[in-house]
JSON list of C-alpha atoms in Angstrom, two decimals:
[
{"chain": "A", "resi": 1, "resn": "UNK", "atom": "CA", "xyz": [-0.20, 0.23, -0.35]},
{"chain": "A", "resi": 2, "resn": "UNK", "atom": "CA", "xyz": [1.06, 3.11, -0.88]},
{"chain": "A", "resi": 3, "resn": "UNK", "atom": "CA", "xyz": [2.66, 5.55, 1.80]},
{"chain": "A", "resi": 4, "resn": "UNK", "atom": "CA", "xyz": [3.30, 8.98, 3.01]},
{"chain": "A", "resi": 5, "resn": "UNK", "atom": "CA", "xyz": [6.97, 10.05, 5.23]},
{"chain": "A", "resi": 6, "resn": "UNK", "atom": "CA", "xyz": [7.17, 12.90, 7.84]},
{"chain": "A", "resi": 7, "resn": "UNK", "atom": "CA", "xyz": [10.51, 15.04, 8.26]},
{"chain": "A", "resi": 8, "resn": "UNK", "atom": "CA", "xyz": [11.71, 16.98, 11.15]},
{"chain": "A", "resi": 9, "resn": "UNK", "atom": "CA", "xyz": [15.19, 17.07, 12.35]},
{"chain": "A", "resi": 10, "resn": "UNK", "atom": "CA", "xyz": [17.04, 17.33, 15.83]},
{"chain": "A", "resi": 11, "resn": "UNK", "atom": "CA", "xyz": [20.78, 18.21, 16.29]},
{"chain": "A", "resi": 12, "resn": "UNK", "atom": "CA", "xyz": [21.31, 16.24, 19.28]},
{"chain": "A", "resi": 13, "resn": "UNK", "atom": "CA", "xyz": [25.31, 13.85, 19.23]},
{"chain": "A", "resi": 14, "resn": "UNK", "atom": "CA", "xyz": [25.39, 15.07, 15.34]},
{"chain": "A", "resi": 15, "resn": "UNK", "atom": "CA", "xyz": [22.58, 15.88, 13.13]},
{"chain": "A", "resi": 16, "resn": "UNK", "atom": "CA", "xyz": [19.85, 13.70, 13.28]},
{"chain": "A", "resi": 17, "resn": "UNK", "atom": "CA", "xyz": [16.61, 13.11, 11.06]},
{"chain": "A", "resi": 18, "resn": "UNK", "atom": "CA", "xyz": [13.66, 11.55, 11.49]},
{"chain": "A", "resi": 19, "resn": "UNK", "atom": "CA", "xyz": [11.28, 10.03, 9.28]},
{"chain": "A", "resi": 20, "resn": "UNK", "atom": "CA", "xyz": [7.42, 9.21, 10.17]},
{"chain": "A", "resi": 21, "resn": "UNK", "atom": "CA", "xyz": [6.25, 6.90, 7.23]},
{"chain": "A", "resi": 22, "resn": "UNK", "atom": "CA", "xyz": [2.42, 6.06, 7.19]},
{"chain": "A", "resi": 23, "resn": "UNK", "atom": "CA", "xyz": [-0.22, 4.08, 5.05]},
{"chain": "A", "resi": 24, "resn": "UNK", "atom": "CA", "xyz": [-2.11, 6.54, 2.97]},
{"chain": "A", "resi": 25, "resn": "UNK", "atom": "CA", "xyz": [-5.24, 4.61, 4.38]},
{"chain": "A", "resi": 26, "resn": "UNK", "atom": "CA", "xyz": [-4.10, 5.70, 7.91]},
{"chain": "A", "resi": 27, "resn": "UNK", "atom": "CA", "xyz": [-3.32, 9.17, 7.48]},
{"chain": "A", "resi": 28, "resn": "UNK", "atom": "CA", "xyz": [-6.49, 10.76, 8.99]},
{"chain": "A", "resi": 29, "resn": "UNK", "atom": "CA", "xyz": [-6.88, 8.76, 11.68]},
{"chain": "A", "resi": 30, "resn": "UNK", "atom": "CA", "xyz": [-3.22, 9.65, 12.45]},
{"chain": "A", "resi": 31, "resn": "UNK", "atom": "CA", "xyz": [-3.57, 13.50, 12.17]},
{"chain": "A", "resi": 32, "resn": "UNK", "atom": "CA", "xyz": [-7.47, 12.97, 13.96]},
{"chain": "A", "resi": 33, "resn": "UNK", "atom": "CA", "xyz": [-5.77, 12.27, 17.22]},
{"chain": "A", "resi": 34, "resn": "UNK", "atom": "CA", "xyz": [-2.67, 14.21, 17.39]},
{"chain": "A", "resi": 35, "resn": "UNK", "atom": "CA", "xyz": [-4.60, 17.01, 16.76]},
{"chain": "A", "resi": 36, "resn": "UNK", "atom": "CA", "xyz": [-6.22, 15.96, 19.77]},
{"chain": "A", "resi": 37, "resn": "UNK", "atom": "CA", "xyz": [-3.45, 16.83, 21.50]},
{"chain": "A", "resi": 38, "resn": "UNK", "atom": "CA", "xyz": [-2.88, 20.19, 21.16]},
{"chain": "A", "resi": 39, "resn": "UNK", "atom": "CA", "xyz": [-4.71, 22.59, 24.01]},
{"chain": "A", "resi": 40, "resn": "UNK", "atom": "CA", "xyz": [-7.39, 25.66, 23.37]},
{"chain": "A", "resi": 41, "resn": "UNK", "atom": "CA", "xyz": [-4.45, 27.95, 21.73]},
{"chain": "A", "resi": 42, "resn": "UNK", "atom": "CA", "xyz": [-1.50, 25.28, 20.43]},
{"chain": "A", "resi": 43, "resn": "UNK", "atom": "CA", "xyz": [-1.53, 25.20, 17.55]},
{"chain": "A", "resi": 44, "resn": "UNK", "atom": "CA", "xyz": [1.29, 22.12, 16.38]},
{"chain": "A", "resi": 45, "resn": "UNK", "atom": "CA", "xyz": [2.64, 20.23, 19.40]},
{"chain": "A", "resi": 46, "resn": "UNK", "atom": "CA", "xyz": [6.19, 20.61, 19.70]},
{"chain": "A", "resi": 47, "resn": "UNK", "atom": "CA", "xyz": [8.29, 18.46, 22.36]},
{"chain": "A", "resi": 48, "resn": "UNK", "atom": "CA", "xyz": [10.78, 21.17, 23.28]},
{"chain": "A", "resi": 49, "resn": "UNK", "atom": "CA", "xyz": [7.91, 22.63, 24.83]},
{"chain": "A", "resi": 50, "resn": "UNK", "atom": "CA", "xyz": [5.73, 20.72, 26.46]},
{"chain": "A", "resi": 51, "resn": "UNK", "atom": "CA", "xyz": [6.22, 19.14, 30.11]},
{"chain": "A", "resi": 52, "resn": "UNK", "atom": "CA", "xyz": [7.71, 15.28, 31.00]},
{"chain": "A", "resi": 53, "resn": "UNK", "atom": "CA", "xyz": [3.31, 14.80, 31.29]},
{"chain": "A", "resi": 54, "resn": "UNK", "atom": "CA", "xyz": [3.14, 15.92, 27.98]},
{"chain": "A", "resi": 55, "resn": "UNK", "atom": "CA", "xyz": [5.69, 14.32, 26.23]},
{"chain": "A", "resi": 56, "resn": "UNK", "atom": "CA", "xyz": [4.67, 10.83, 27.45]},
{"chain": "A", "resi": 57, "resn": "UNK", "atom": "CA", "xyz": [1.01, 11.72, 26.75]},
{"chain": "A", "resi": 58, "resn": "UNK", "atom": "CA", "xyz": [1.99, 11.86, 22.71]},
{"chain": "A", "resi": 59, "resn": "UNK", "atom": "CA", "xyz": [4.79, 9.63, 23.09]},
{"chain": "A", "resi": 60, "resn": "UNK", "atom": "CA", "xyz": [1.47, 7.70, 23.76]},
{"chain": "A", "resi": 61, "resn": "UNK", "atom": "CA", "xyz": [-0.64, 8.87, 21.35]},
{"chain": "A", "resi": 62, "resn": "UNK", "atom": "CA", "xyz": [1.94, 7.95, 18.50]},
{"chain": "A", "resi": 63, "resn": "UNK", "atom": "CA", "xyz": [3.42, 4.48, 19.40]},
{"chain": "A", "resi": 64, "resn": "UNK", "atom": "CA", "xyz": [-0.59, 4.10, 19.62]},
{"chain": "A", "resi": 65, "resn": "UNK", "atom": "CA", "xyz": [-0.34, 4.76, 15.60]},
{"chain": "A", "resi": 66, "resn": "UNK", "atom": "CA", "xyz": [-0.06, 2.70, 12.83]},
{"chain": "A", "resi": 67, "resn": "UNK", "atom": "CA", "xyz": [3.61, 5.00, 11.15]},
{"chain": "A", "resi": 68, "resn": "UNK", "atom": "CA", "xyz": [6.95, 3.59, 10.65]},
{"chain": "A", "resi": 69, "resn": "UNK", "atom": "CA", "xyz": [9.93, 5.58, 12.03]},
{"chain": "A", "resi": 70, "resn": "UNK", "atom": "CA", "xyz": [12.95, 5.68, 10.12]},
{"chain": "A", "resi": 71, "resn": "UNK", "atom": "CA", "xyz": [15.39, 7.39, 11.51]},
{"chain": "A", "resi": 72, "resn": "UNK", "atom": "CA", "xyz": [19.77, 8.86, 10.16]},
{"chain": "A", "resi": 73, "resn": "UNK", "atom": "CA", "xyz": [22.49, 10.92, 12.07]},
{"chain": "A", "resi": 74, "resn": "UNK", "atom": "CA", "xyz": [25.36, 12.32, 10.27]},
{"chain": "A", "resi": 75, "resn": "UNK", "atom": "CA", "xyz": [28.11, 14.04, 12.16]},
{"chain": "A", "resi": 76, "resn": "UNK", "atom": "CA", "xyz": [28.82, 17.30, 11.76]},
{"chain": "A", "resi": 77, "resn": "UNK", "atom": "CA", "xyz": [32.34, 17.21, 14.36]},
{"chain": "A", "resi": 78, "resn": "UNK", "atom": "CA", "xyz": [33.75, 19.54, 11.98]},
{"chain": "A", "resi": 79, "resn": "UNK", "atom": "CA", "xyz": [31.92, 19.69, 9.59]},
{"chain": "A", "resi": 80, "resn": "UNK", "atom": "CA", "xyz": [28.35, 22.31, 8.78]},
{"chain": "A", "resi": 81, "resn": "UNK", "atom": "CA", "xyz": [24.94, 21.16, 10.24]},
{"chain": "A", "resi": 82, "resn": "UNK", "atom": "CA", "xyz": [24.07, 21.57, 6.62]},
{"chain": "A", "resi": 83, "resn": "UNK", "atom": "CA", "xyz": [26.23, 19.26, 5.34]},
{"chain": "A", "resi": 84, "resn": "UNK", "atom": "CA", "xyz": [24.28, 16.58, 7.29]},
{"chain": "A", "resi": 85, "resn": "UNK", "atom": "CA", "xyz": [21.45, 16.95, 6.61]},
{"chain": "A", "resi": 86, "resn": "UNK", "atom": "CA", "xyz": [22.29, 16.11, 2.64]},
{"chain": "A", "resi": 87, "resn": "UNK", "atom": "CA", "xyz": [24.08, 13.36, 4.06]},
{"chain": "A", "resi": 88, "resn": "UNK", "atom": "CA", "xyz": [20.69, 12.16, 5.86]},
{"chain": "A", "resi": 89, "resn": "UNK", "atom": "CA", "xyz": [18.41, 13.38, 3.24]},
{"chain": "A", "resi": 90, "resn": "UNK", "atom": "CA", "xyz": [20.18, 11.01, 0.58]},
{"chain": "A", "resi": 91, "resn": "UNK", "atom": "CA", "xyz": [20.09, 7.97, 2.61]},
{"chain": "A", "resi": 92, "resn": "UNK", "atom": "CA", "xyz": [17.04, 9.75, 2.99]},
{"chain": "A", "resi": 93, "resn": "UNK", "atom": "CA", "xyz": [15.27, 9.52, 0.05]},
{"chain": "A", "resi": 94, "resn": "UNK", "atom": "CA", "xyz": [15.59, 5.89, -1.46]},
{"chain": "A", "resi": 95, "resn": "UNK", "atom": "CA", "xyz": [14.42, 4.12, 0.87]},
{"chain": "A", "resi": 96, "resn": "UNK", "atom": "CA", "xyz": [11.16, 5.89, 0.72]},
{"chain": "A", "resi": 97, "resn": "UNK", "atom": "CA", "xyz": [11.60, 5.00, -2.72]},
{"chain": "A", "resi": 98, "resn": "UNK", "atom": "CA", "xyz": [11.60, 1.00, -2.48]},
{"chain": "A", "resi": 99, "resn": "UNK", "atom": "CA", "xyz": [9.00, 1.52, 0.52]},
{"chain": "A", "resi": 100, "resn": "UNK", "atom": "CA", "xyz": [6.28, 2.34, -1.70]},
{"chain": "A", "resi": 101, "resn": "UNK", "atom": "CA", "xyz": [6.70, 6.75, -0.40]},
{"chain": "A", "resi": 102, "resn": "UNK", "atom": "CA", "xyz": [4.83, 7.84, -3.08]},
{"chain": "A", "resi": 103, "resn": "UNK", "atom": "CA", "xyz": [4.88, 11.34, -1.50]},
{"chain": "A", "resi": 104, "resn": "UNK", "atom": "CA", "xyz": [7.48, 13.37, 1.24]},
{"chain": "A", "resi": 105, "resn": "UNK", "atom": "CA", "xyz": [6.84, 16.24, 3.71]},
{"chain": "A", "resi": 106, "resn": "UNK", "atom": "CA", "xyz": [9.82, 18.00, 5.02]},
{"chain": "A", "resi": 107, "resn": "UNK", "atom": "CA", "xyz": [9.29, 20.65, 7.34]},
{"chain": "A", "resi": 108, "resn": "UNK", "atom": "CA", "xyz": [9.92, 24.00, 5.55]},
{"chain": "A", "resi": 109, "resn": "UNK", "atom": "CA", "xyz": [13.07, 26.17, 6.99]},
{"chain": "A", "resi": 110, "resn": "UNK", "atom": "CA", "xyz": [15.94, 28.69, 5.28]},
{"chain": "A", "resi": 111, "resn": "UNK", "atom": "CA", "xyz": [16.97, 25.09, 3.64]},
{"chain": "A", "resi": 112, "resn": "UNK", "atom": "CA", "xyz": [13.73, 24.60, 1.56]},
{"chain": "A", "resi": 113, "resn": "UNK", "atom": "CA", "xyz": [15.88, 25.39, -2.03]},
{"chain": "A", "resi": 114, "resn": "UNK", "atom": "CA", "xyz": [19.52, 22.94, -0.58]},
{"chain": "A", "resi": 115, "resn": "UNK", "atom": "CA", "xyz": [16.96, 20.24, 0.00]},
{"chain": "A", "resi": 116, "resn": "UNK", "atom": "CA", "xyz": [15.18, 19.88, -3.55]},
{"chain": "A", "resi": 117, "resn": "UNK", "atom": "CA", "xyz": [18.95, 20.69, -4.35]},
{"chain": "A", "resi": 118, "resn": "UNK", "atom": "CA", "xyz": [19.22, 17.00, -2.95]},
{"chain": "A", "resi": 119, "resn": "UNK", "atom": "CA", "xyz": [15.94, 15.29, -3.11]},
{"chain": "A", "resi": 120, "resn": "UNK", "atom": "CA", "xyz": [15.21, 16.36, -7.11]},
{"chain": "A", "resi": 121, "resn": "UNK", "atom": "CA", "xyz": [18.12, 14.98, -7.71]},
{"chain": "A", "resi": 122, "resn": "UNK", "atom": "CA", "xyz": [17.25, 11.12, -6.09]},
{"chain": "A", "resi": 123, "resn": "UNK", "atom": "CA", "xyz": [13.63, 11.40, -7.68]},
{"chain": "A", "resi": 124, "resn": "UNK", "atom": "CA", "xyz": [14.86, 11.94, -11.05]},
{"chain": "A", "resi": 125, "resn": "UNK", "atom": "CA", "xyz": [16.55, 8.71, -11.31]},
{"chain": "A", "resi": 126, "resn": "UNK", "atom": "CA", "xyz": [14.66, 6.65, -8.90]},
{"chain": "A", "resi": 127, "resn": "UNK", "atom": "CA", "xyz": [11.73, 7.64, -8.45]},
{"chain": "A", "resi": 128, "resn": "UNK", "atom": "CA", "xyz": [8.57, 6.03, -11.37]},
{"chain": "A", "resi": 129, "resn": "UNK", "atom": "CA", "xyz": [7.21, 8.61, -12.95]},
{"chain": "A", "resi": 130, "resn": "UNK", "atom": "CA", "xyz": [3.98, 10.68, -11.89]},
{"chain": "A", "resi": 131, "resn": "UNK", "atom": "CA", "xyz": [4.42, 8.13, -8.73]},
{"chain": "A", "resi": 132, "resn": "UNK", "atom": "CA", "xyz": [6.34, 10.17, -5.86]},
{"chain": "A", "resi": 133, "resn": "UNK", "atom": "CA", "xyz": [6.27, 13.60, -4.38]},
{"chain": "A", "resi": 134, "resn": "UNK", "atom": "CA", "xyz": [7.92, 15.98, -1.95]},
{"chain": "A", "resi": 135, "resn": "UNK", "atom": "CA", "xyz": [6.65, 19.46, -0.99]},
{"chain": "A", "resi": 136, "resn": "UNK", "atom": "CA", "xyz": [8.01, 21.44, 2.21]},
{"chain": "A", "resi": 137, "resn": "UNK", "atom": "CA", "xyz": [4.82, 22.12, 4.63]},
{"chain": "A", "resi": 138, "resn": "UNK", "atom": "CA", "xyz": [4.96, 24.50, 8.08]},
{"chain": "A", "resi": 139, "resn": "UNK", "atom": "CA", "xyz": [4.40, 23.00, 10.61]},
{"chain": "A", "resi": 140, "resn": "UNK", "atom": "CA", "xyz": [0.66, 24.38, 12.47]},
{"chain": "A", "resi": 141, "resn": "UNK", "atom": "CA", "xyz": [-0.16, 22.86, 8.61]},
{"chain": "A", "resi": 142, "resn": "UNK", "atom": "CA", "xyz": [1.06, 19.05, 8.96]},
{"chain": "A", "resi": 143, "resn": "UNK", "atom": "CA", "xyz": [0.39, 17.04, 12.36]},
{"chain": "A", "resi": 144, "resn": "UNK", "atom": "CA", "xyz": [2.56, 14.14, 11.51]},
{"chain": "A", "resi": 145, "resn": "UNK", "atom": "CA", "xyz": [5.20, 16.79, 11.43]},
{"chain": "A", "resi": 146, "resn": "UNK", "atom": "CA", "xyz": [5.02, 16.60, 14.98]},
{"chain": "A", "resi": 147, "resn": "UNK", "atom": "CA", "xyz": [5.58, 12.62, 15.66]},
{"chain": "A", "resi": 148, "resn": "UNK", "atom": "CA", "xyz": [8.92, 13.11, 13.29]},
{"chain": "A", "resi": 149, "resn": "UNK", "atom": "CA", "xyz": [9.79, 15.94, 15.69]},
{"chain": "A", "resi": 150, "resn": "UNK", "atom": "CA", "xyz": [8.35, 13.59, 19.06]},
{"chain": "A", "resi": 151, "resn": "UNK", "atom": "CA", "xyz": [10.39, 10.63, 17.68]},
{"chain": "A", "resi": 152, "resn": "UNK", "atom": "CA", "xyz": [12.81, 12.35, 16.82]},
{"chain": "A", "resi": 153, "resn": "UNK", "atom": "CA", "xyz": [12.86, 14.71, 20.67]},
{"chain": "A", "resi": 154, "resn": "UNK", "atom": "CA", "xyz": [12.44, 11.02, 21.73]},
{"chain": "A", "resi": 155, "resn": "UNK", "atom": "CA", "xyz": [15.51, 8.75, 20.28]},
{"chain": "A", "resi": 156, "resn": "UNK", "atom": "CA", "xyz": [17.81, 12.27, 20.78]},
{"chain": "A", "resi": 157, "resn": "UNK", "atom": "CA", "xyz": [16.55, 12.95, 25.10]},
{"chain": "A", "resi": 158, "resn": "UNK", "atom": "CA", "xyz": [18.23, 8.56, 25.48]},
{"chain": "A", "resi": 159, "resn": "UNK", "atom": "CA", "xyz": [16.77, 6.15, 28.30]},
{"chain": "A", "resi": 160, "resn": "UNK", "atom": "CA", "xyz": [13.59, 5.99, 29.03]},
{"chain": "A", "resi": 161, "resn": "UNK", "atom": "CA", "xyz": [12.80, 8.47, 26.79]},
{"chain": "A", "resi": 162, "resn": "UNK", "atom": "CA", "xyz": [14.47, 5.97, 24.08]},
{"chain": "A", "resi": 163, "resn": "UNK", "atom": "CA", "xyz": [12.43, 2.94, 24.82]},
{"chain": "A", "resi": 164, "resn": "UNK", "atom": "CA", "xyz": [8.94, 4.89, 24.61]},
{"chain": "A", "resi": 165, "resn": "UNK", "atom": "CA", "xyz": [9.50, 5.48, 20.89]},
{"chain": "A", "resi": 166, "resn": "UNK", "atom": "CA", "xyz": [11.43, 1.44, 20.74]},
{"chain": "A", "resi": 167, "resn": "UNK", "atom": "CA", "xyz": [8.48, 0.18, 19.38]},
{"chain": "A", "resi": 168, "resn": "UNK", "atom": "CA", "xyz": [7.75, 2.64, 15.98]},
{"chain": "A", "resi": 169, "resn": "UNK", "atom": "CA", "xyz": [11.91, 2.22, 15.68]},
{"chain": "A", "resi": 170, "resn": "UNK", "atom": "CA", "xyz": [12.26, 0.68, 12.24]},
{"chain": "A", "resi": 171, "resn": "UNK", "atom": "CA", "xyz": [15.15, 1.74, 11.56]},
{"chain": "A", "resi": 172, "resn": "UNK", "atom": "CA", "xyz": [17.94, 3.42, 11.93]},
{"chain": "A", "resi": 173, "resn": "UNK", "atom": "CA", "xyz": [21.84, 4.50, 10.36]},
{"chain": "A", "resi": 174, "resn": "UNK", "atom": "CA", "xyz": [24.52, 6.48, 11.67]},
{"chain": "A", "resi": 175, "resn": "UNK", "atom": "CA", "xyz": [25.56, 7.74, 7.90]},
{"chain": "A", "resi": 176, "resn": "UNK", "atom": "CA", "xyz": [29.68, 9.75, 9.63]}
]
C-alpha cells in the first residue's frame, strides 16, 4: 500500500533526521489523534516546548498510531550542519522509494531550496515518473510532522524516552 513520509530534524549528538512513515489509508485518523493533543490556543506540538507529562502523553499516542519511524544520524563535528542534513536526505530518499512512499513532506525552514537540490535529482533518477512528490510544509499545517519531531526528540534524548519509541522504530542508520 502506498505511504507518505513526514520529516523533521533534531540536533543532538550529531544531526538526526526523523521520517515518520504511514500508509495513506491511516493518515486522517493519525492526523486527528495528533490534533486532539493540542491544548486550546496551541497550533502545533513541539516536544521541546512540552513538560514531561505531556511528552509521555504525546509519545503514548504516537506509539498507538500505525506509523514506522526511520532515523538517520550524521556527525557534524568539524563540518557544517547542512552537510549532515544533505547526507541524511541522500540516505533517506532511496529507502523511502523502496518502501513505496509516494509523498514526502519535509518541515519547512530556511533550507528548503537546498533540500530540493538534494531530493529532486535522487527522485528523478530512482522514482517511477509521476509516482513520487515532495514538498515542504510548516508544522502547524501538517500534524504528521509532529510525529517525526516527537520520535526524533525521544530517540535523541535517550534513556526511558528512547525506550518509549522503540515499538515504532523501524530503522536507524549512523551515517558518519
